[in-house]
mmCIF file of C-alpha atoms and ligand atoms in Angstrom:
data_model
loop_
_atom_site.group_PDB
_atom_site.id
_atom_site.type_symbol
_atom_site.label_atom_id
_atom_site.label_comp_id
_atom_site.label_asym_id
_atom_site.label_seq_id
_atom_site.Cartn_x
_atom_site.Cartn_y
_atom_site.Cartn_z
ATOM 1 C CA UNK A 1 -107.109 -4.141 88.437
ATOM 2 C CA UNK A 2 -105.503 -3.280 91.930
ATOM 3 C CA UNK A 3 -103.604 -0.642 92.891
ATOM 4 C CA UNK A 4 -99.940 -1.751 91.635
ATOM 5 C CA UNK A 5 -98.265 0.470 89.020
ATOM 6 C CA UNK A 6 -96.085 -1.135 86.503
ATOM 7 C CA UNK A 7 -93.486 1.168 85.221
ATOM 8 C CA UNK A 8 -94.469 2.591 81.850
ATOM 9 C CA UNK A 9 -91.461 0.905 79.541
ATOM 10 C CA UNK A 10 -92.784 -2.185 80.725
ATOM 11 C CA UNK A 11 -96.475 -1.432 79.702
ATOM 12 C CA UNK A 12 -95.146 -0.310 76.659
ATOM 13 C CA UNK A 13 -93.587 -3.585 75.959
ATOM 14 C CA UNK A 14 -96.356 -5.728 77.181
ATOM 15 C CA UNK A 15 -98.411 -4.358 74.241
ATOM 16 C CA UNK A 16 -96.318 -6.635 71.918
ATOM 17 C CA UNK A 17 -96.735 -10.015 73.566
ATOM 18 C CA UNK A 18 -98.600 -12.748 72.103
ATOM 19 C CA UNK A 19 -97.467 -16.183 73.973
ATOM 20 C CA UNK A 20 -96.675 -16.300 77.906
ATOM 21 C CA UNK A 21 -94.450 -18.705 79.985
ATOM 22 C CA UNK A 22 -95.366 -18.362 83.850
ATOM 23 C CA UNK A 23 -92.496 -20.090 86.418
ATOM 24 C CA UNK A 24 -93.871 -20.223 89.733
ATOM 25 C CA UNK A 25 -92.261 -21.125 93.225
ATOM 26 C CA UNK A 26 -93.908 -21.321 96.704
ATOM 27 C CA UNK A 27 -93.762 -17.401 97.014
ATOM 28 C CA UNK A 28 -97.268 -17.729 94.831
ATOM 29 C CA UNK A 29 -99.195 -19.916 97.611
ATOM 30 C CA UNK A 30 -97.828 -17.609 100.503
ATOM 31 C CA UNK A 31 -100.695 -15.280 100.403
ATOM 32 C CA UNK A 32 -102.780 -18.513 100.264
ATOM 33 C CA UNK A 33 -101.076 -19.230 104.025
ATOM 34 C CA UNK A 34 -99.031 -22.138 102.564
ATOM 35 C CA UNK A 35 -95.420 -21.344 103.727
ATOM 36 C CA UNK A 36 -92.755 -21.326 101.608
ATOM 37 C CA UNK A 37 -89.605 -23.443 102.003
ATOM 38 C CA UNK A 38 -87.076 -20.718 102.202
ATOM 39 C CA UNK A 39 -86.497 -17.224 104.126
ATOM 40 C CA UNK A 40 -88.656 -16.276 107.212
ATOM 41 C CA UNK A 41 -91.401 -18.495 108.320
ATOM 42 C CA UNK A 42 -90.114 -21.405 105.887
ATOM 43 C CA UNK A 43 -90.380 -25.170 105.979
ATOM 44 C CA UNK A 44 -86.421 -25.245 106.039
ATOM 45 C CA UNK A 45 -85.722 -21.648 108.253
ATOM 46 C CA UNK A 46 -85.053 -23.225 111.010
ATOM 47 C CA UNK A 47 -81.283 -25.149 110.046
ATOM 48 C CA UNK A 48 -81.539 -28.818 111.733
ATOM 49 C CA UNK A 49 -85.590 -28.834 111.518
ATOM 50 C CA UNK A 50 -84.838 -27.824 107.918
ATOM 51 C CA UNK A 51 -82.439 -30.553 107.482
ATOM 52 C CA UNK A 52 -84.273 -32.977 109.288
ATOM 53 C CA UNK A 53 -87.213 -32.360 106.777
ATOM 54 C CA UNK A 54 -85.049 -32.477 103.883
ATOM 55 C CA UNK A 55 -83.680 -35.768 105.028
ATOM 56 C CA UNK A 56 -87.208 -36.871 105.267
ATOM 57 C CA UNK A 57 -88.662 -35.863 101.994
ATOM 58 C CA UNK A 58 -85.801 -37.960 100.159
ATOM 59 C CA UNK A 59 -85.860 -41.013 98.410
ATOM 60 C CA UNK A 60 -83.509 -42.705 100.831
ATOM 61 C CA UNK A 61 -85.783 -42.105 103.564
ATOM 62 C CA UNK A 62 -88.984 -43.359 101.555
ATOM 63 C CA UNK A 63 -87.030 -46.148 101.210
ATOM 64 C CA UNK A 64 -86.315 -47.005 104.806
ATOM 65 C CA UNK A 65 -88.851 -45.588 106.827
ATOM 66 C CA UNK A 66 -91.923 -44.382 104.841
ATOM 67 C CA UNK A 67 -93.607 -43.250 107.246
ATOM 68 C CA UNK A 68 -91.285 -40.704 108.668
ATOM 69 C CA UNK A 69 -91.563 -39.451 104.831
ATOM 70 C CA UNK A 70 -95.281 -39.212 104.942
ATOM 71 C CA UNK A 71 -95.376 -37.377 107.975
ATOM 72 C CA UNK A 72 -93.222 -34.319 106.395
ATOM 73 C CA UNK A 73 -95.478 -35.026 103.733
ATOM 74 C CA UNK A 74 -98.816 -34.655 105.853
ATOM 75 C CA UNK A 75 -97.870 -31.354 107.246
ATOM 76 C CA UNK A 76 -96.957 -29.765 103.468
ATOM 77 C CA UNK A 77 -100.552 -31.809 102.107
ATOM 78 C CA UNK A 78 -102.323 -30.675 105.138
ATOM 79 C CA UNK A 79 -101.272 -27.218 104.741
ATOM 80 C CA UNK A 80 -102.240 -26.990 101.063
ATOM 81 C CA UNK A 81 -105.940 -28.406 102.226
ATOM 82 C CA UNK A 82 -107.327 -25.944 104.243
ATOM 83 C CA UNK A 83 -106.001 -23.242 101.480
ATOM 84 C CA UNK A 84 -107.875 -21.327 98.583
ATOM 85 C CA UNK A 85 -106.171 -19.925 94.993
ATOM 86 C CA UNK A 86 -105.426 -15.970 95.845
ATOM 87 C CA UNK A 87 -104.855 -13.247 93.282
ATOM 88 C CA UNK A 88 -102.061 -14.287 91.972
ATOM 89 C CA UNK A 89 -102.840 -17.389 90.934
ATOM 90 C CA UNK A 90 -106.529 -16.158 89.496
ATOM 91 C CA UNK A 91 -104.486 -13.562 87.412
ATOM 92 C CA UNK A 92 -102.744 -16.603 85.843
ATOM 93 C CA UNK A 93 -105.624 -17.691 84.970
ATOM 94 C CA UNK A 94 -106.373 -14.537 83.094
ATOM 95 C CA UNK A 95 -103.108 -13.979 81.463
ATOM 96 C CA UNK A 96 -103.531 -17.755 79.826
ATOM 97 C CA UNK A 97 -106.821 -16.580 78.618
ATOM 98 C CA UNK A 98 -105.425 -13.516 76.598
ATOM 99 C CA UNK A 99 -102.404 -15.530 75.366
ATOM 100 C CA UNK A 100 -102.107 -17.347 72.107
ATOM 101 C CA UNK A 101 -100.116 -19.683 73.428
ATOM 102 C CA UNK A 102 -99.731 -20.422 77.514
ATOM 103 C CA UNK A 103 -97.607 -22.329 79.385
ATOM 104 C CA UNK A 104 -97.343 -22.709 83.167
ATOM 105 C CA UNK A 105 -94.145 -24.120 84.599
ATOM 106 C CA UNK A 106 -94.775 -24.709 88.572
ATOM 107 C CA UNK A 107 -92.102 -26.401 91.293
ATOM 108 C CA UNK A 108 -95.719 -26.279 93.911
ATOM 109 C CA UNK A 109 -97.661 -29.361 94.773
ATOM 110 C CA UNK A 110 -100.262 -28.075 96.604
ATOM 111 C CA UNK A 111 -102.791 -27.980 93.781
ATOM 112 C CA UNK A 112 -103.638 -24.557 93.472
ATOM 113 C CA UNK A 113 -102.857 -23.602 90.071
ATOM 114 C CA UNK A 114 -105.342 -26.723 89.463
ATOM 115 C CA UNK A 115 -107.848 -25.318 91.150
ATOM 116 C CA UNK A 116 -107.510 -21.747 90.151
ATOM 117 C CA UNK A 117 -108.504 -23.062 86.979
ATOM 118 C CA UNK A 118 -104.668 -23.089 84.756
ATOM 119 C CA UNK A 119 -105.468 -25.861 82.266
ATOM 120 C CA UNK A 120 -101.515 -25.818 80.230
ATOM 121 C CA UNK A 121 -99.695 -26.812 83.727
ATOM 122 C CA UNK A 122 -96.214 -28.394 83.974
ATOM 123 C CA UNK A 123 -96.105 -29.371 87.576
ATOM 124 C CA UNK A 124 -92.604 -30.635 87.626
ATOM 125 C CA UNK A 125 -92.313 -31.561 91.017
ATOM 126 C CA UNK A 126 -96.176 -33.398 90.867
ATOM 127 C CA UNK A 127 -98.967 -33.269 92.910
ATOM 128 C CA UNK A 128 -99.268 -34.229 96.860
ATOM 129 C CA UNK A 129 -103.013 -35.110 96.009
ATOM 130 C CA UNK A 130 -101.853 -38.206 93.494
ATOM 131 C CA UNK A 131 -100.788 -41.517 95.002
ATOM 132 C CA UNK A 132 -99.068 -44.934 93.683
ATOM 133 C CA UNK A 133 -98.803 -47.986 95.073
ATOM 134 C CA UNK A 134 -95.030 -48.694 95.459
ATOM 135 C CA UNK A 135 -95.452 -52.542 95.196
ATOM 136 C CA UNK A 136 -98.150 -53.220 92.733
ATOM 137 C CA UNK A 137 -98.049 -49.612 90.533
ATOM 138 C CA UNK A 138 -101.290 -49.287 91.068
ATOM 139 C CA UNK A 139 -102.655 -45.044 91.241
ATOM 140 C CA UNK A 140 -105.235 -43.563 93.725
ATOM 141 C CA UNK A 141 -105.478 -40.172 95.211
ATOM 142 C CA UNK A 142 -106.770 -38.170 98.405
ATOM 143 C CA UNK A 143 -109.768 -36.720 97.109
ATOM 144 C CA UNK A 144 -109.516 -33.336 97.339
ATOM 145 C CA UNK A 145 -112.307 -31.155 99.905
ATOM 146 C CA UNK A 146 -111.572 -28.143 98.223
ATOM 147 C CA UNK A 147 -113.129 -29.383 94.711
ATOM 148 C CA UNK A 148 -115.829 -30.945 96.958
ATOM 149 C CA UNK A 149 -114.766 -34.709 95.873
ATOM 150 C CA UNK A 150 -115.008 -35.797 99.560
ATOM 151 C CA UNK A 151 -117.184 -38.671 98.422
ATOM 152 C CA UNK A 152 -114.832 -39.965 95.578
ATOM 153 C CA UNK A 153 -113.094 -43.455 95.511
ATOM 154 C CA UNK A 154 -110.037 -41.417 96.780
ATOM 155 C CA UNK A 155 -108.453 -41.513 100.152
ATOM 156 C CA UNK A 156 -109.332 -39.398 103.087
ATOM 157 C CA UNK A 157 -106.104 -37.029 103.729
ATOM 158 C CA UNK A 158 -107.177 -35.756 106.999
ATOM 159 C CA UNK A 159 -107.725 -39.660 108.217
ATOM 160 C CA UNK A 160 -104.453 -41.078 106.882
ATOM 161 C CA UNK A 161 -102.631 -37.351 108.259
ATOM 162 C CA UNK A 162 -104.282 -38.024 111.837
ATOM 163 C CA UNK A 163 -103.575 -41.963 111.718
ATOM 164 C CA UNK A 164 -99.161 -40.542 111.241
ATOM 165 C CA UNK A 165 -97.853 -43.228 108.711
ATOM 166 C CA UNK A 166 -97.903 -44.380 105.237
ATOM 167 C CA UNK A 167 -101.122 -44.755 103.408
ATOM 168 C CA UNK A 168 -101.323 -48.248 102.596
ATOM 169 C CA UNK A 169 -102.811 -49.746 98.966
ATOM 170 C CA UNK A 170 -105.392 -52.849 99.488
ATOM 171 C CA UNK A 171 -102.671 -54.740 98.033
ATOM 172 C CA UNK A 172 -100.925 -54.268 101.411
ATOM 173 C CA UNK A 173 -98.288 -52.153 99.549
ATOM 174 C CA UNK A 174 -97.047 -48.340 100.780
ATOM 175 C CA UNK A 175 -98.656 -45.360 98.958
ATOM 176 C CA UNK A 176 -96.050 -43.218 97.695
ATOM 177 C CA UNK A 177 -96.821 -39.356 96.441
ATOM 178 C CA UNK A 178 -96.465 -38.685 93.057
ATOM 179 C CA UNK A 179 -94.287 -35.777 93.867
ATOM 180 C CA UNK A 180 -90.599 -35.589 92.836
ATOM 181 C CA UNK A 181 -88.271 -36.035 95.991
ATOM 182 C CA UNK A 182 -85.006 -35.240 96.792
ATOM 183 C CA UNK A 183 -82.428 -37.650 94.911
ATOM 184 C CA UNK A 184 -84.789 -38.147 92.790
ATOM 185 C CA UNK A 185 -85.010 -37.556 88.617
ATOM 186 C CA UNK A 186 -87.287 -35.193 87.339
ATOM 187 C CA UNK A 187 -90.225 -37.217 85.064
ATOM 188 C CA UNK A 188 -89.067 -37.213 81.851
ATOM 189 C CA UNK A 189 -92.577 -36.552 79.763
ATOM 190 C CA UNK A 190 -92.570 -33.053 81.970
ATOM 191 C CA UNK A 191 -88.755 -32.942 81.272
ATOM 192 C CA UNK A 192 -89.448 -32.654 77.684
ATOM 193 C CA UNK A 193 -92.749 -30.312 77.921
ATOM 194 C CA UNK A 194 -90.224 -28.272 79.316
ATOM 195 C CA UNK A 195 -87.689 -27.858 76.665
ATOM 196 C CA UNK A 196 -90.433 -27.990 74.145
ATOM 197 C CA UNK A 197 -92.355 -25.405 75.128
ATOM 198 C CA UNK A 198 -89.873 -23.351 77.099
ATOM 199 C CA UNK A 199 -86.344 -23.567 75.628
ATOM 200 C CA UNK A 200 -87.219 -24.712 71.927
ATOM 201 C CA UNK A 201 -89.529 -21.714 71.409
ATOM 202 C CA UNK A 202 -89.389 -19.176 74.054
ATOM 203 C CA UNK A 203 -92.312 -17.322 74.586
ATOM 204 C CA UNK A 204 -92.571 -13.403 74.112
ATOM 205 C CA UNK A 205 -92.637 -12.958 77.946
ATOM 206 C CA UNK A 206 -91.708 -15.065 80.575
ATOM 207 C CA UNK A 207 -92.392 -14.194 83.983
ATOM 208 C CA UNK A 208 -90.771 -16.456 87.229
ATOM 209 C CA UNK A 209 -92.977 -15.629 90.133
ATOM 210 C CA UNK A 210 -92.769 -16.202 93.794
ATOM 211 C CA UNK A 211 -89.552 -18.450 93.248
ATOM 212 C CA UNK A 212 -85.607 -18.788 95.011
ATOM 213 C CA UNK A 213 -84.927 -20.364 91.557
ATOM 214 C CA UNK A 214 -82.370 -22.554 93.091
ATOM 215 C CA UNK A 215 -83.013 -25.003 90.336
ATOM 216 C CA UNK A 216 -81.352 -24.824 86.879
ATOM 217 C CA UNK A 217 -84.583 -25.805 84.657
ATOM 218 C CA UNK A 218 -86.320 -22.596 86.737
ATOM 219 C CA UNK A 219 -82.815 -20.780 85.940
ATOM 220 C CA UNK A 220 -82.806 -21.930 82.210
ATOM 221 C CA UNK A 221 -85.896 -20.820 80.465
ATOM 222 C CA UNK A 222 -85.741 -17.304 81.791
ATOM 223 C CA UNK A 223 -81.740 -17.504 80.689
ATOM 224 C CA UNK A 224 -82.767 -18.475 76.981
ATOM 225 C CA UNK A 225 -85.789 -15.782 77.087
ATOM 226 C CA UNK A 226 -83.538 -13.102 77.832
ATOM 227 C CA UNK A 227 -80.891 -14.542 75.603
ATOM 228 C CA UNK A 228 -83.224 -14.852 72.937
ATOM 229 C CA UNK A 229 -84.221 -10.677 73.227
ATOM 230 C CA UNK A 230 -87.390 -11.698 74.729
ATOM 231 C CA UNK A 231 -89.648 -9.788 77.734
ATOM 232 C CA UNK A 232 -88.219 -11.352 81.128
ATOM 233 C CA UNK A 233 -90.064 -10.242 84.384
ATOM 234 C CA UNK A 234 -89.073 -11.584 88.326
ATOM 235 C CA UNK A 235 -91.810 -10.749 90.540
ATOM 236 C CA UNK A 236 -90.520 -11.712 94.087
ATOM 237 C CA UNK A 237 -90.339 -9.253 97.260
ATOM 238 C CA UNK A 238 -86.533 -10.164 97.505
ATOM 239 C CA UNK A 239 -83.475 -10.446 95.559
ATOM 240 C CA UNK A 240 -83.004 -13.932 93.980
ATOM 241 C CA UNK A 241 -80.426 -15.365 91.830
ATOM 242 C CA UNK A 242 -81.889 -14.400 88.174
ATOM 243 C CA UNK A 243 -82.466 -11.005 89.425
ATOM 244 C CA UNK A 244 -79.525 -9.090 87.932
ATOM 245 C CA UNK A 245 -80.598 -10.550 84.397
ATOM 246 C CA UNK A 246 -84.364 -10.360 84.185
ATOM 247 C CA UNK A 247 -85.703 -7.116 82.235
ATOM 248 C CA UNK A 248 -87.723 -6.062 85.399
ATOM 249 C CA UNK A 249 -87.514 -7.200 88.699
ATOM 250 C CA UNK A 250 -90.940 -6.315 90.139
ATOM 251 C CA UNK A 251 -90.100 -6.088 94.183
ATOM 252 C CA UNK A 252 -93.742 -7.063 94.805
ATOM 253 C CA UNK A 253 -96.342 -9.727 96.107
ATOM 254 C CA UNK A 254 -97.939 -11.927 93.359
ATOM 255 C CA UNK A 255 -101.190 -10.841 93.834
ATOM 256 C CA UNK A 256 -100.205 -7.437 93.399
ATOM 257 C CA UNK A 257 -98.576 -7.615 90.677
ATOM 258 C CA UNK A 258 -99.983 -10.367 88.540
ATOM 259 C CA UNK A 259 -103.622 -8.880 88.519
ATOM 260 C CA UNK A 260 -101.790 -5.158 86.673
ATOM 261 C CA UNK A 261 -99.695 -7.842 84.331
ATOM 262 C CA UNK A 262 -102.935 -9.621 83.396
ATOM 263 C CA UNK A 263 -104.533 -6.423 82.633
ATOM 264 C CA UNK A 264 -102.298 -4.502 81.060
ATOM 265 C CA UNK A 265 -102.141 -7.592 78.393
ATOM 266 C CA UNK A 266 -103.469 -7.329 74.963
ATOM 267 C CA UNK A 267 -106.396 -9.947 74.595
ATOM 268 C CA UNK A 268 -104.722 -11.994 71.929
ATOM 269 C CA UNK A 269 -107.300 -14.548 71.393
HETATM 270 P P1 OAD B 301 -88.685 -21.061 98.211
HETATM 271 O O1 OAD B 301 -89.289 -21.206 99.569
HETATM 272 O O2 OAD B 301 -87.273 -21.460 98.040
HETATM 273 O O3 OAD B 301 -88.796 -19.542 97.740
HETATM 274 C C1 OAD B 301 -89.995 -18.815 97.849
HETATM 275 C C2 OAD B 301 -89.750 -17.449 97.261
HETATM 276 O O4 OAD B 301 -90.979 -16.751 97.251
HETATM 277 C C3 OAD B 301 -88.753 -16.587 98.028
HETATM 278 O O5 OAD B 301 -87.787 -16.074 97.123
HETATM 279 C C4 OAD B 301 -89.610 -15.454 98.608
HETATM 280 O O6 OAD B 301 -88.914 -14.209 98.660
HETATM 281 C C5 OAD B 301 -90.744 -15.402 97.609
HETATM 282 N N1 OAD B 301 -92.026 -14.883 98.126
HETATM 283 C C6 OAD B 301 -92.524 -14.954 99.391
HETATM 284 N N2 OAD B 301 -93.754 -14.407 99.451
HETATM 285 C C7 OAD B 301 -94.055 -13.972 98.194
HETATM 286 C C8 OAD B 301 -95.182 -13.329 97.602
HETATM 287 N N3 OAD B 301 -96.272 -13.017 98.322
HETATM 288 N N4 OAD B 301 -95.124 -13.039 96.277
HETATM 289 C C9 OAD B 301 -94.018 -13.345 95.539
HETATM 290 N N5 OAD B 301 -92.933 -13.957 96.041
HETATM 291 C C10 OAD B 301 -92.944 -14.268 97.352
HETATM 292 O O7 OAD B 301 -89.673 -21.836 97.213
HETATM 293 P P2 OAD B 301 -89.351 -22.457 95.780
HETATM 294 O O8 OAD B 301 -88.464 -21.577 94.992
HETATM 295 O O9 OAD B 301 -90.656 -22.849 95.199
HETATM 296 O O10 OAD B 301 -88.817 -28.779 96.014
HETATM 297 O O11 OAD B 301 -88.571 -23.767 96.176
HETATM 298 C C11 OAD B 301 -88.199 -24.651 95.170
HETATM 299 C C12 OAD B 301 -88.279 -26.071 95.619
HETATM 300 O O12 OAD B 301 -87.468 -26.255 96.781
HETATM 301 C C13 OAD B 301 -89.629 -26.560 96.050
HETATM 302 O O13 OAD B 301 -90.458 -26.947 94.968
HETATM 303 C C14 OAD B 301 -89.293 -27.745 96.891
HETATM 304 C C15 OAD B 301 -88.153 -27.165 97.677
HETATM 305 O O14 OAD B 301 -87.223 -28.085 98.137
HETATM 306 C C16 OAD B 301 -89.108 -30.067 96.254
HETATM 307 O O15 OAD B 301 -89.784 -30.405 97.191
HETATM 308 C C17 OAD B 301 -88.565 -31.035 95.230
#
């Protein structure tokens, strides 16, 4: 356990909890050196870049000109390479270990989670590793160096990063990344793990970590928790949108405070 003190009512009530809901945002891969979207340093901070990338990571775009897509895609891929799970995303790992039941709601692509070692993982907005072929439907991936499957039947992402355009299917058709962009729906199996697991039967505690929570499914399940009397905790450095409603707002770095969460839990299993 580090050095981060939780305040005592809240060790007090994590005594009680039996099943966990984790919500995480990019805030959780910062300390990995991914940056986040939003605030200082973000893919968007800068207005017109920002927009310009938005613009690019739509469906419209993907549409027209893939490869302008694929190049905002390379740089958020790339980054999420070269990057390791941190603290935060290790104590995860923990806290679904001690929980009866464990579910892990995450708006990042970049794998991590995955390779931390999280096995009950909604990753609503997919995976920048997993490919499919927009003309024949057919799935591949970029096999992923930091789980050492550089030999696989995947594609190489640094190759198809360095060659700037669409990866391209031997069917001749454009790779598209099974990640959810904007204008597009959410996938509905996920949709409904959602609701199921989340809203249907909120857990004892649910924590939303390292997130803006500009979405209303982030916004939702920590609504309901609360609404439902149970433990809500926001762990983000700044002042978000759910912050005036969560039970504790932890101002704090995610591997600060997720290892003293993980370890002030009862083991429950
Ligand atoms: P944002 O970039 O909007 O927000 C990141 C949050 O993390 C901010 O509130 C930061 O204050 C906080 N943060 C930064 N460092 C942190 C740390 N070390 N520990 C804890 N918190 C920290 O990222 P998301 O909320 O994930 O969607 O953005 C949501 C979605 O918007 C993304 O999934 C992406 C984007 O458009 C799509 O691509 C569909």
């Amino acid at each position: 356990m580090g050095d981060f003190a939780l305040p005592e009512a809240l060790l007090v009530a994590l005594r009680d909890v039996r099943s966990v809901g984790v919500i995480t945002g990019a805030g959780i891969s910062a300390e990995s050196g991914i940056p986040t979207y939003r605030g200082k340093g973000g893919i968007y901070d800068d207005p017109d870049e920002g927009d310009r990338t938005v613009e690019a990571l739509s469906a419209p775009t993907l549409q027209s000109d893939p490869d302008r897509t694929w190049r905002a895609l390379f740089q958020i891929a790339g980054a999420a390479v070269n990057a390791r799970p941190n603290a935060g995303h290790t104590a995860i790992v923990e806290i679904e270990r001690k929980a009866e039941r464990f579910v892990l709601l995450t708006q990042n692509v970049d794998g991590l989670h995955r390779l931390a070692g999280s096995r009950n993982i909604i990753d609503i907005h997919g995976d920048a590793f997993e490919l499919i072929c927009m003309s024949c439907g057919k799935q591949n991936q970029f096999n992923d160096p930091r789980t050492g499957a550089t030999t696989g039947q995947g594609l190489d992402i640094h190759r198809c990063a360095a060659a700037g355009r669409a990866p391209r299917c031997p069917c001749g058709g454009v790779y598209r990344p099974e990640v959810v962009l904007f204008g597009e729906m959410l996938p509905e199996d996920k949709l409904r793990r959602l609701y199921a697991e989340l809203l249907d039967n909120p857990p004892d505690l649910v924590i939303s970590v390292g997130t803006s929570a500009m979405f209303p499914y982030i916004v939702q399940p920590m609504l309901v928790a609360r609404m439902a009397g149970k433990l809500t905790i926001e762990i983000n450095p700044e002042p978000t949108e759910i912050s005036d409603f969560v039970a504790f707002h932890l101002k704090a770095k995610a591997g600060d405070a997720l290892p003293a969460i993980a370890a002030a839990l009862p083991n429950r299993v």
